[in-house]
Amino acid sequence: MIDTSKSKSDEQQKAEIIIGDCVEEYLACPLKRNERIVLTEGVHIVPDLYSEQDRIVGEIFAHIGSLKIGQQHKISQDILKMLLLEKTKGIKYRKMLVIVDDKMEEYLKGKSFIAESIRQFGIEIKKIDLLDETYEAVLNAQRRQVMVNEFDMRKYSEK
């Protein structure tokens, strides 16, 4: 599993809590957050949103704007995670990708193999509209992360 904790800012983590709360309200059921689910011996997943009782599994993407290749890979991995849960449990789940941005929605509903996978495997895309304050906080955090990543790349390229 990829460790995404280093790439998430406090603002993005706070936004994910707000987004999770919105999804609970939308679905009218409680969802566990970051629950460790054992699939087979030695194999587990940790989805952002989960309800065994209501058979729901979801992943949150608190990202704004165009996706970089690593973010596209994360979406692919999260799709595989949800499909593996269904396969190993032998149960049909309501699978959700929860997003906050129009560009991301266009990409996930567009003409890519990821978008086609979403359609073919019946994965629901739910867009949550963040309050302006939260939206701006996430956007500013992403800008800071780009600056830090660019600085790190310059540090390594100077050698």
N, CA and C atoms as an extended XYZ file, in Angstrom:
477
Properties=species:S:1:pos:R:3:atomname:S:1:resname:S:1:resid:I:1 pbc="F F F"
N         0.830       -1.183        0.000 N   MET     1
C         0.000        0.000        0.000 CA  MET     1
C         0.873        1.244        0.000 C   MET     1
N         0.428        2.272       -0.686 N   ILE     2
C         1.158        3.527       -0.745 CA  ILE     2
C         0.861        4.330        0.511 C   ILE     2
N         1.902        4.931        1.086 N   ASP     3
C         1.724        5.805        2.238 CA  ASP     3
C         1.421        7.197        1.729 C   ASP     3
N         0.162        7.594        1.822 N   THR     4
C        -0.226        8.919        1.332 CA  THR     4
C        -0.243        9.941        2.454 C   THR     4
N         0.060        9.540        3.679 N   SER     5
C        -0.027       10.467        4.799 CA  SER     5
C         0.906       11.655        4.631 C   SER     5
N         2.069       11.451        4.004 N   LYS     6
C         3.015       12.542        3.821 CA  LYS     6
C         2.535       13.524        2.771 C   LYS     6
N         1.655       13.088        1.888 N   SER     7
C         1.179       13.976        0.828 CA  SER     7
C        -0.118       14.680        1.205 C   SER     7
N        -0.664       14.376        2.364 N   LYS     8
C        -1.900       15.017        2.802 CA  LYS     8
C        -1.576       16.120        3.798 C   LYS     8
N        -2.173       17.276        3.583 N   SER     9
C        -2.009       18.386        4.509 CA  SER     9
C        -3.084       18.304        5.588 C   SER     9
N        -2.893       19.110        6.637 N   ASP    10
C        -3.926       19.203        7.671 CA  ASP    10
C        -5.248       19.660        7.057 C   ASP    10
N        -5.161       20.598        6.112 N   GLU    11
C        -6.377       21.113        5.468 CA  GLU    11
C        -7.099       20.011        4.702 C   GLU    11
N        -6.347       19.181        3.999 N   GLN    12
C        -6.970       18.087        3.251 CA  GLN    12
C        -7.572       17.055        4.199 C   GLN    12
N        -6.895       16.784        5.297 N   GLN    13
C        -7.431       15.827        6.267 CA  GLN    13
C        -8.705       16.360        6.913 C   GLN    13
N        -8.723       17.659        7.232 N   LYS    14
C        -9.941       18.267        7.788 CA  LYS    14
C       -11.068       18.228        6.757 C   LYS    14
N       -10.721       18.506        5.501 N   ALA    15
C       -11.728       18.460        4.432 CA  ALA    15
C       -12.294       17.053        4.301 C   ALA    15
N       -11.448       16.028        4.426 N   GLU    16
C       -11.932       14.646        4.324 CA  GLU    16
C       -12.932       14.322        5.426 C   GLU    16
N       -12.735       14.883        6.612 N   ILE    17
C       -13.699       14.675        7.702 CA  ILE    17
C       -15.038       15.311        7.326 C   ILE    17
N       -14.991       16.541        6.835 N   ILE    18
C       -16.210       17.243        6.413 CA  ILE    18
C       -16.895       16.475        5.287 C   ILE    18
N       -16.113       16.016        4.321 N   ILE    19
C       -16.657       15.263        3.185 CA  ILE    19
C       -17.308       13.973        3.673 C   ILE    19
N       -16.636       13.263        4.572 N   GLY    20
C       -17.203       12.035        5.140 CA  GLY    20
C       -18.525       12.298        5.834 C   GLY    20
N       -18.595       13.405        6.582 N   ASP    21
C       -19.845       13.780        7.252 CA  ASP    21
C       -20.953       14.041        6.226 C   ASP    21
N       -20.606       14.702        5.125 N   CYS    22
C       -21.593       14.975        4.062 CA  CYS    22
C       -22.100       13.677        3.435 C   CYS    22
N       -21.209       12.717        3.240 N   VAL    23
C       -21.606       11.429        2.658 CA  VAL    23
C       -22.523       10.681        3.618 C   VAL    23
N       -22.201       10.707        4.915 N   GLU    24
C       -23.086       10.073        5.903 CA  GLU    24
C       -24.482       10.684        5.850 C   GLU    24
N       -24.537       11.996        5.739 N   GLU    25
C       -25.834       12.677        5.661 CA  GLU    25
C       -26.564       12.288        4.372 C   GLU    25
N       -25.850       12.266        3.265 N   TYR    26
C       -26.416       11.900        1.961 CA  TYR    26
C       -26.977       10.473        1.982 C   TYR    26
N       -26.232        9.556        2.598 N   LEU    27
C       -26.647        8.150        2.641 CA  LEU    27
C       -27.579        7.840        3.810 C   LEU    27
N       -27.653        8.746        4.762 N   ALA    28
C       -28.462        8.563        5.972 CA  ALA    28
C       -28.061        7.304        6.733 C   ALA    28
N       -26.741        7.090        6.830 N   CYS    29
C       -26.246        5.977        7.639 CA  CYS    29
C       -24.832        6.297        8.122 C   CYS    29
N       -24.474        5.761        9.289 N   PRO    30
C       -23.121        6.003        9.805 CA  PRO    30
C       -22.087        5.195        9.017 C   PRO    30
N       -20.916        5.788        8.829 N   LEU    31
C       -19.820        5.118        8.127 CA  LEU    31
C       -18.579        5.135        9.007 C   LEU    31
N       -17.895        4.011        9.048 N   LYS    32
C       -16.626        3.965        9.769 CA  LYS    32
C       -15.572        4.637        8.905 C   LYS    32
N       -14.651        5.313        9.561 N   ARG    33
C       -13.579        6.022        8.856 CA  ARG    33
C       -12.262        5.281        9.051 C   ARG    33
N       -11.598        5.012        7.952 N   ASN    34
C       -10.273        4.383        7.979 CA  ASN    34
C       -10.242        3.100        8.816 C   ASN    34
N       -11.261        2.293        8.644 N   GLU    35
C       -11.396        1.009        9.338 CA  GLU    35
C       -10.496       -0.035        8.676 C   GLU    35
N        -9.731       -0.736        9.463 N   ARG    36
C        -8.882       -1.817        8.938 CA  ARG    36
C        -9.762       -3.046        8.710 C   ARG    36
N        -9.804       -3.514        7.461 N   ILE    37
C       -10.638       -4.659        7.095 CA  ILE    37
C        -9.727       -5.771        6.603 C   ILE    37
N        -9.746       -6.886        7.326 N   VAL    38
C        -8.929       -8.035        6.944 CA  VAL    38
C        -9.644       -8.780        5.824 C   VAL    38
N        -8.924       -8.996        4.719 N   LEU    39
C        -9.493       -9.701        3.569 CA  LEU    39
C        -9.126      -11.177        3.598 C   LEU    39
N        -7.863      -11.453        3.777 N   THR    40
C        -7.351      -12.814        3.934 CA  THR    40
C        -6.184      -12.726        4.905 C   THR    40
N        -5.645      -13.845        5.267 N   GLU    41
C        -4.534      -13.840        6.214 CA  GLU    41
C        -3.382      -12.992        5.670 C   GLU    41
N        -3.047      -11.961        6.425 N   GLY    42
C        -1.946      -11.088        6.049 CA  GLY    42
C        -2.296       -9.997        5.053 C   GLY    42
N        -3.554       -9.936        4.608 N   VAL    43
C        -3.963       -8.922        3.629 CA  VAL    43
C        -5.137       -8.127        4.204 C   VAL    43
N        -4.971       -6.811        4.205 N   HIS    44
C        -6.052       -5.946        4.688 CA  HIS    44
C        -6.117       -4.689        3.826 C   HIS    44
N        -7.240       -3.996        3.944 N   ILE    45
C        -7.408       -2.689        3.312 CA  ILE    45
C        -7.887       -1.711        4.377 C   ILE    45
N        -7.741       -0.423        4.089 N   VAL    46
C        -8.216        0.624        4.991 CA  VAL    46
C        -8.942        1.679        4.146 C   VAL    46
N       -10.215        1.435        3.837 N   PRO    47
C       -10.954        2.423        3.037 CA  PRO    47
C       -11.283        3.666        3.865 C   PRO    47
N       -11.471        4.778        3.180 N   ASP    48
C       -11.827        6.021        3.865 CA  ASP    48
C       -13.192        5.911        4.535 C   ASP    48
N       -14.139        5.244        3.872 N   LEU    49
C       -15.514        5.116        4.362 CA  LEU    49
C       -15.945        3.662        4.244 C   LEU    49
N       -16.640        3.164        5.292 N   TYR    50
C       -17.006        1.749        5.262 CA  TYR    50
C       -18.196        1.481        6.175 C   TYR    50
N       -19.109        0.661        5.685 N   SER    51
C       -20.197        0.133        6.505 CA  SER    51
C       -20.445       -1.309        6.084 C   SER    51
N       -20.138       -2.229        6.971 N   GLU    52
C       -20.409       -3.645        6.693 CA  GLU    52
C       -21.920       -3.880        6.666 C   GLU    52
N       -22.622       -3.276        7.622 N   GLN    53
C       -24.068       -3.469        7.733 CA  GLN    53
C       -24.804       -2.995        6.477 C   GLN    53
N       -24.431       -1.814        5.984 N   ASP    54
C       -25.109       -1.257        4.813 CA  ASP    54
C       -24.392       -1.583        3.507 C   ASP    54
N       -23.289       -2.336        3.612 N   ARG    55
C       -22.505       -2.773        2.445 CA  ARG    55
C       -22.082       -1.595        1.565 C   ARG    55
N       -21.381       -0.670        2.206 N   ILE    56
C       -20.876        0.521        1.521 CA  ILE    56
C       -19.373        0.604        1.734 C   ILE    56
N       -18.666        0.915        0.675 N   VAL    57
C       -17.230        1.189        0.767 CA  VAL    57
C       -16.947        2.398       -0.111 C   VAL    57
N       -16.139        3.323        0.410 N   GLY    58
C       -15.869        4.534       -0.356 CA  GLY    58
C       -14.488        5.094       -0.119 C   GLY    58
N       -14.036        5.823       -1.111 N   GLU    59
C       -12.756        6.522       -1.048 CA  GLU    59
C       -12.994        7.995       -1.326 C   GLU    59
N       -12.315        8.846       -0.557 N   ILE    60
C       -12.448       10.294       -0.671 CA  ILE    60
C       -11.214       10.858       -1.371 C   ILE    60
N       -11.442       11.780       -2.294 N   PHE    61
C       -10.358       12.497       -2.972 CA  PHE    61
C       -10.571       13.989       -2.765 C   PHE    61
N        -9.892       14.548       -1.763 N   ALA    62
C        -9.988       15.981       -1.480 CA  ALA    62
C        -8.924       16.700       -2.298 C   ALA    62
N        -9.023       16.564       -3.614 N   HIS    63
C        -8.058       17.182       -4.527 CA  HIS    63
C        -8.808       18.097       -5.480 C   HIS    63
N        -8.179       19.230       -5.781 N   ILE    64
C        -8.783       20.208       -6.677 CA  ILE    64
C        -7.869       20.384       -7.887 C   ILE    64
N        -8.457       20.319       -9.080 N   GLY    65
C        -7.690       20.559      -10.296 CA  GLY    65
C        -7.286       19.290      -11.012 C   GLY    65
N        -6.425       19.469      -12.007 N   SER    66
C        -5.971       18.348      -12.830 CA  SER    66
C        -5.184       17.343      -11.997 C   SER    66
N        -5.264       16.092      -12.422 N   LEU    67
C        -4.582       15.019      -11.697 CA  LEU    67
C        -3.215       14.739      -12.297 C   LEU    67
N        -2.256       14.543      -11.420 N   LYS    68
C        -0.943       14.081      -11.854 CA  LYS    68
C        -1.014       12.562      -11.969 C   LYS    68
N        -0.012       11.960      -12.596 N   ILE    69
C        -0.021       10.514      -12.837 CA  ILE    69
C        -0.114        9.721      -11.529 C   ILE    69
N         0.566       10.167      -10.484 N   GLY    70
C         0.503        9.468       -9.198 CA  GLY    70
C        -0.899        9.470       -8.611 C   GLY    70
N        -1.633       10.568       -8.807 N   GLN    71
C        -3.004       10.650       -8.312 CA  GLN    71
C        -3.929        9.743       -9.126 C   GLN    71
N        -3.658        9.631      -10.424 N   GLN    72
C        -4.426        8.697      -11.250 CA  GLN    72
C        -4.174        7.264      -10.787 C   GLN    72
N        -2.939        6.965      -10.435 N   HIS    73
C        -2.611        5.621       -9.940 CA  HIS    73
C        -3.318        5.342       -8.621 C   HIS    73
N        -3.411        6.357       -7.757 N   LYS    74
C        -4.103        6.166       -6.480 CA  LYS    74
C        -5.573        5.824       -6.712 C   LYS    74
N        -6.195        6.500       -7.665 N   ILE    75
C        -7.588        6.185       -7.987 CA  ILE    75
C        -7.698        4.735       -8.452 C   ILE    75
N        -6.792        4.324       -9.323 N   SER    76
C        -6.797        2.934       -9.809 CA  SER    76
C        -6.634        1.954       -8.654 C   SER    76
N        -5.722        2.260       -7.742 N   GLN    77
C        -5.505        1.376       -6.594 CA  GLN    77
C        -6.742        1.308       -5.705 C   GLN    77
N        -7.398        2.449       -5.514 N   ASP    78
C        -8.594        2.453       -4.678 CA  ASP    78
C        -9.740        1.693       -5.331 C   ASP    78
N        -9.835        1.754       -6.653 N   ILE    79
C       -10.830        0.946       -7.361 CA  ILE    79
C       -10.534       -0.534       -7.143 C   ILE    79
N        -9.277       -0.921       -7.301 N   LEU    80
C        -8.889       -2.323       -7.065 CA  LEU    80
C        -9.185       -2.747       -5.631 C   LEU    80
N        -8.939       -1.850       -4.692 N   LYS    81
C        -9.196       -2.128       -3.279 CA  LYS    81
C       -10.676       -2.470       -3.068 C   LYS    81
N       -11.568       -1.665       -3.650 N   MET    82
C       -13.003       -1.901       -3.482 CA  MET    82
C       -13.441       -3.190       -4.168 C   MET    82
N       -12.889       -3.464       -5.342 N   LEU    83
C       -13.231       -4.694       -6.065 CA  LEU    83
C       -12.714       -5.927       -5.336 C   LEU    83
N       -11.528       -5.823       -4.764 N   LEU    84
C       -10.969       -6.942       -4.000 CA  LEU    84
C       -11.810       -7.224       -2.760 C   LEU    84
N       -12.306       -6.180       -2.116 N   LEU    85
C       -13.195       -6.354       -0.966 CA  LEU    85
C       -14.414       -7.171       -1.374 C   LEU    85
N       -15.054       -6.790       -2.474 N   GLU    86
C       -16.224       -7.534       -2.952 CA  GLU    86
C       -15.886       -8.991       -3.237 C   GLU    86
N       -14.789       -9.205       -3.929 N   LYS    87
C       -14.402      -10.563       -4.341 CA  LYS    87
C       -14.108      -11.449       -3.134 C   LYS    87
N       -13.321      -10.938       -2.192 N   THR    88
C       -12.930      -11.773       -1.049 CA  THR    88
C       -14.085      -12.006       -0.080 C   THR    88
N       -14.967      -11.028        0.069 N   LYS    89
C       -16.112      -11.188        0.978 CA  LYS    89
C       -17.278      -11.914        0.308 C   LYS    89
N       -17.293      -11.924       -1.033 N   GLY    90
C       -18.399      -12.554       -1.744 CA  GLY    90
C       -19.700      -11.789       -1.582 C   GLY    90
N       -19.580      -10.489       -1.363 N   ILE    91
C       -20.734       -9.625       -1.114 CA  ILE    91
C       -20.664       -8.437       -2.071 C   ILE    91
N       -21.811       -8.033       -2.601 N   LYS    92
C       -21.880       -6.838       -3.448 CA  LYS    92
C       -21.944       -5.604       -2.547 C   LYS    92
N       -21.034       -4.663       -2.766 N   TYR    93
C       -21.001       -3.418       -2.005 CA  TYR    93
C       -21.407       -2.248       -2.891 C   TYR    93
N       -21.928       -1.222       -2.261 N   ARG    94
C       -22.107        0.062       -2.943 CA  ARG    94
C       -20.733        0.734       -2.899 C   ARG    94
N       -20.127        0.886       -4.063 N   LYS    95
C       -18.764        1.406       -4.157 CA  LYS    95
C       -18.827        2.865       -4.587 C   LYS    95
N       -18.112        3.724       -3.836 N   MET    96
C       -18.189        5.160       -4.091 CA  MET    96
C       -16.806        5.802       -4.155 C   MET    96
N       -16.646        6.698       -5.114 N   LEU    97
C       -15.517        7.616       -5.150 CA  LEU    97
C       -16.109        8.988       -4.861 C   LEU    97
N       -15.653        9.614       -3.793 N   VAL    98
C       -16.212       10.889       -3.366 CA  VAL    98
C       -15.196       11.983       -3.689 C   VAL    98
N       -15.649       12.978       -4.445 N   ILE    99
C       -14.753       14.014       -4.952 CA  ILE    99
C       -15.303       15.402       -4.635 C   ILE    99
N       -14.465       16.428       -4.893 N   VAL   100
C       -14.880       17.800       -4.582 CA  VAL   100
C       -14.683       18.760       -5.747 C   VAL   100
N       -14.263       18.259       -6.904 N   ASP   101
C       -13.854       19.155       -7.982 CA  ASP   101
C       -14.478       18.756       -9.314 C   ASP   101
N       -14.892       19.761      -10.084 N   ASP   102
C       -15.503       19.520      -11.394 CA  ASP   102
C       -14.535       18.869      -12.380 C   ASP   102
N       -13.270       19.300      -12.378 N   LYS   103
C       -12.286       18.711      -13.300 CA  LYS   103
C       -12.103       17.223      -13.023 C   LYS   103
N       -12.090       16.880      -11.757 N   MET   104
C       -11.938       15.474      -11.401 CA  MET   104
C       -13.169       14.687      -11.836 C   MET   104
N       -14.342       15.275      -11.665 N   GLU   105
C       -15.574       14.608      -12.094 CA  GLU   105
C       -15.559       14.370      -13.604 C   GLU   105
N       -15.123       15.374      -14.363 N   GLU   106
C       -15.013       15.220      -15.820 CA  GLU   106
C       -14.068       14.077      -16.173 C   GLU   106
N       -12.927       14.021      -15.490 N   TYR   107
C       -11.944       12.966      -15.757 CA  TYR   107
C       -12.530       11.583      -15.445 C   TYR   107
N       -13.176       11.463      -14.282 N   LEU   108
C       -13.698       10.164      -13.857 CA  LEU   108
C       -14.900        9.706      -14.680 C   LEU   108
N       -15.546       10.632      -15.378 N   LYS   109
C       -16.681       10.284      -16.235 CA  LYS   109
C       -16.316       10.360      -17.717 C   LYS   109
N       -15.051       10.608      -18.001 N   GLY   110
C       -14.598       10.840      -19.365 CA  GLY   110
C       -14.286        9.586      -20.152 C   GLY   110
N       -13.251        9.689      -20.985 N   LYS   111
C       -12.890        8.617      -21.909 CA  LYS   111
C       -11.490        8.104      -21.602 C   LYS   111
N       -11.324        7.538      -20.433 N   SER   112
C       -10.058        6.913      -20.059 CA  SER   112
C       -10.368        5.499      -19.583 C   SER   112
N        -9.332        4.688      -19.449 N   PHE   113
C        -9.593        3.333      -18.955 CA  PHE   113
C       -10.081        3.372      -17.514 C   PHE   113
N        -9.663        4.376      -16.748 N   ILE   114
C       -10.150        4.497      -15.369 CA  ILE   114
C       -11.646        4.817      -15.385 C   ILE   114
N       -12.051        5.775      -16.216 N   ALA   115
C       -13.468        6.141      -16.312 CA  ALA   115
C       -14.310        4.957      -16.782 C   ALA   115
N       -13.798        4.215      -17.750 N   GLU   116
C       -14.537        3.042      -18.238 CA  GLU   116
C       -14.617        1.965      -17.165 C   GLU   116
N       -13.557        1.796      -16.393 N   SER   117
C       -13.576        0.838      -15.277 CA  SER   117
C       -14.641        1.232      -14.262 C   SER   117
N       -14.725        2.515      -13.964 N   ILE   118
C       -15.729        3.016      -13.026 CA  ILE   118
C       -17.130        2.667      -13.527 C   ILE   118
N       -17.376        2.889      -14.800 N   ARG   119
C       -18.695        2.562      -15.370 CA  ARG   119
C       -18.947        1.051      -15.352 C   ARG   119
N       -17.986        0.275      -15.827 N   GLN   120
C       -18.166       -1.175      -15.958 CA  GLN   120
C       -18.350       -1.873      -14.610 C   GLN   120
N       -17.683       -1.368      -13.574 N   PHE   121
C       -17.768       -2.012      -12.259 CA  PHE   121
C       -18.804       -1.365      -11.346 C   PHE   121
N       -19.595       -0.441      -11.880 N   GLY   122
C       -20.695        0.139      -11.109 CA  GLY   122
C       -20.254        0.960       -9.911 C   GLY   122
N       -19.192        1.731      -10.083 N   ILE   123
C       -18.703        2.575       -8.999 CA  ILE   123
C       -19.367        3.942       -9.122 C   ILE   123
N       -19.948        4.376       -8.032 N   GLU   124
C       -20.671        5.648       -7.998 CA  GLU   124
C       -19.689        6.797       -7.752 C   GLU   124
N       -19.855        7.867       -8.498 N   ILE   125
C       -19.077        9.082       -8.268 CA  ILE   125
C       -20.002       10.078       -7.584 C   ILE   125
N       -19.614       10.520       -6.401 N   LYS   126
C       -20.409       11.494       -5.647 CA  LYS   126
C       -19.572       12.752       -5.459 C   LYS   126
N       -20.052       13.864       -6.016 N   LYS   127
C       -19.345       15.140       -5.854 CA  LYS   127
C       -19.958       15.904       -4.691 C   LYS   127
N       -19.096       16.333       -3.783 N   ILE   128
C       -19.505       17.129       -2.629 CA  ILE   128
C       -19.045       18.562       -2.871 C   ILE   128
N       -19.938       19.513       -2.670 N   ASP   129
C       -19.577       20.925       -2.796 CA  ASP   129
C       -19.096       21.429       -1.438 C   ASP   129
N       -17.817       21.761       -1.373 N   LEU   130
C       -17.241       22.285       -0.137 CA  LEU   130
C       -17.620       23.749        0.043 C   LEU   130
N       -17.678       24.188        1.288 N   LEU   131
C       -17.829       25.612        1.547 CA  LEU   131
C       -16.598       26.322        1.004 C   LEU   131
N       -16.769       27.578        0.594 N   ASP   132
C       -15.666       28.340       -0.009 CA  ASP   132
C       -14.408       28.323        0.854 C   ASP   132
N       -14.576       28.480        2.154 N   GLU   133
C       -13.435       28.525        3.079 CA  GLU   133
C       -12.637       27.218        3.039 C   GLU   133
N       -13.326       26.099        3.063 N   THR   134
C       -12.663       24.791        3.028 CA  THR   134
C       -12.025       24.557        1.664 C   THR   134
N       -12.730       24.915        0.610 N   TYR   135
C       -12.219       24.765       -0.757 CA  TYR   135
C       -10.911       25.542       -0.919 C   TYR   135
N       -10.897       26.787       -0.476 N   GLU   136
C        -9.698       27.629       -0.584 CA  GLU   136
C        -8.557       27.078        0.263 C   GLU   136
N        -8.870       26.551        1.443 N   ALA   137
C        -7.830       25.982        2.306 CA  ALA   137
C        -7.158       24.790        1.628 C   ALA   137
N        -7.952       23.930        1.001 N   VAL   138
C        -7.394       22.772        0.288 CA  VAL   138
C        -6.562       23.240       -0.900 C   VAL   138
N        -7.061       24.198       -1.643 N   LEU   139
C        -6.340       24.726       -2.801 CA  LEU   139
C        -4.999       25.335       -2.385 C   LEU   139
N        -4.998       26.111       -1.310 N   ASN   140
C        -3.752       26.705       -0.815 CA  ASN   140
C        -2.775       25.634       -0.341 C   ASN   140
N        -3.287       24.596        0.294 N   ALA   141
C        -2.421       23.492        0.738 CA  ALA   141
C        -1.780       22.798       -0.458 C   ALA   141
N        -2.547       22.600       -1.513 N   GLN   142
C        -2.003       21.973       -2.725 CA  GLN   142
C        -0.903       22.836       -3.338 C   GLN   142
N        -1.101       24.139       -3.328 N   ARG   143
C        -0.070       25.045       -3.857 CA  ARG   143
C         1.214       24.924       -3.038 C   ARG   143
N         1.084       24.856       -1.723 N   ARG   144
C         2.264       24.685       -0.861 CA  ARG   144
C         2.964       23.372       -1.162 C   ARG   144
N         2.181       22.304       -1.354 N   GLN   145
C         2.770       20.993       -1.634 CA  GLN   145
C         3.537       21.008       -2.946 C   GLN   145
N         3.020       21.689       -3.957 N   VAL   146
C         3.719       21.786       -5.240 CA  VAL   146
C         5.045       22.499       -5.040 C   VAL   146
N         5.033       23.587       -4.270 N   MET   147
C         6.268       24.325       -4.020 CA  MET   147
C         7.287       23.454       -3.295 C   MET   147
N         6.861       22.701       -2.300 N   VAL   148
C         7.758       21.818       -1.556 CA  VAL   148
C         8.293       20.730       -2.471 C   VAL   148
N         7.426       20.121       -3.272 N   ASN   149
C         7.861       19.061       -4.186 CA  ASN   149
C         8.849       19.593       -5.217 C   ASN   149
N         8.599       20.791       -5.739 N   GLU   150
C         9.530       21.379       -6.704 CA  GLU   150
C        10.871       21.654       -6.047 C   GLU   150
N        10.859       22.124       -4.803 N   PHE   151
C        12.100       22.380       -4.074 CA  PHE   151
C        12.866       21.078       -3.879 C   PHE   151
N        12.167       20.019       -3.488 N   ASP   152
C        12.809       18.711       -3.298 CA  ASP   152
C        13.434       18.216       -4.589 C   ASP   152
N        12.742       18.394       -5.711 N   MET   153
C        13.276       17.936       -6.993 CA  MET   153
C        14.528       18.723       -7.375 C   MET   153
N        14.543       20.028       -7.115 N   ARG   154
C        15.733       20.840       -7.415 CA  ARG   154
C        16.907       20.371       -6.568 C   ARG   154
N        16.625       20.034       -5.311 N   LYS   155
C        17.680       19.586       -4.408 CA  LYS   155
C        18.363       18.341       -4.971 C   LYS   155
N        17.570       17.419       -5.508 N   TYR   156
C        18.134       16.174       -6.036 CA  TYR   156
C        18.770       16.360       -7.411 C   TYR   156
N        18.252       17.299       -8.190 N   SER   157
C        18.789       17.478       -9.539 CA  SER   157
C        20.112       18.240       -9.540 C   SER   157
N        20.438       18.911       -8.440 N   GLU   158
C        21.693       19.655       -8.352 CA  GLU   158
C        22.886       18.740       -8.129 C   GLU   158
N        22.654       17.516       -7.739 N   LYS   159
C        23.749       16.585       -7.422 CA  LYS   159
C        24.380       16.020       -8.655 C   LYS   159
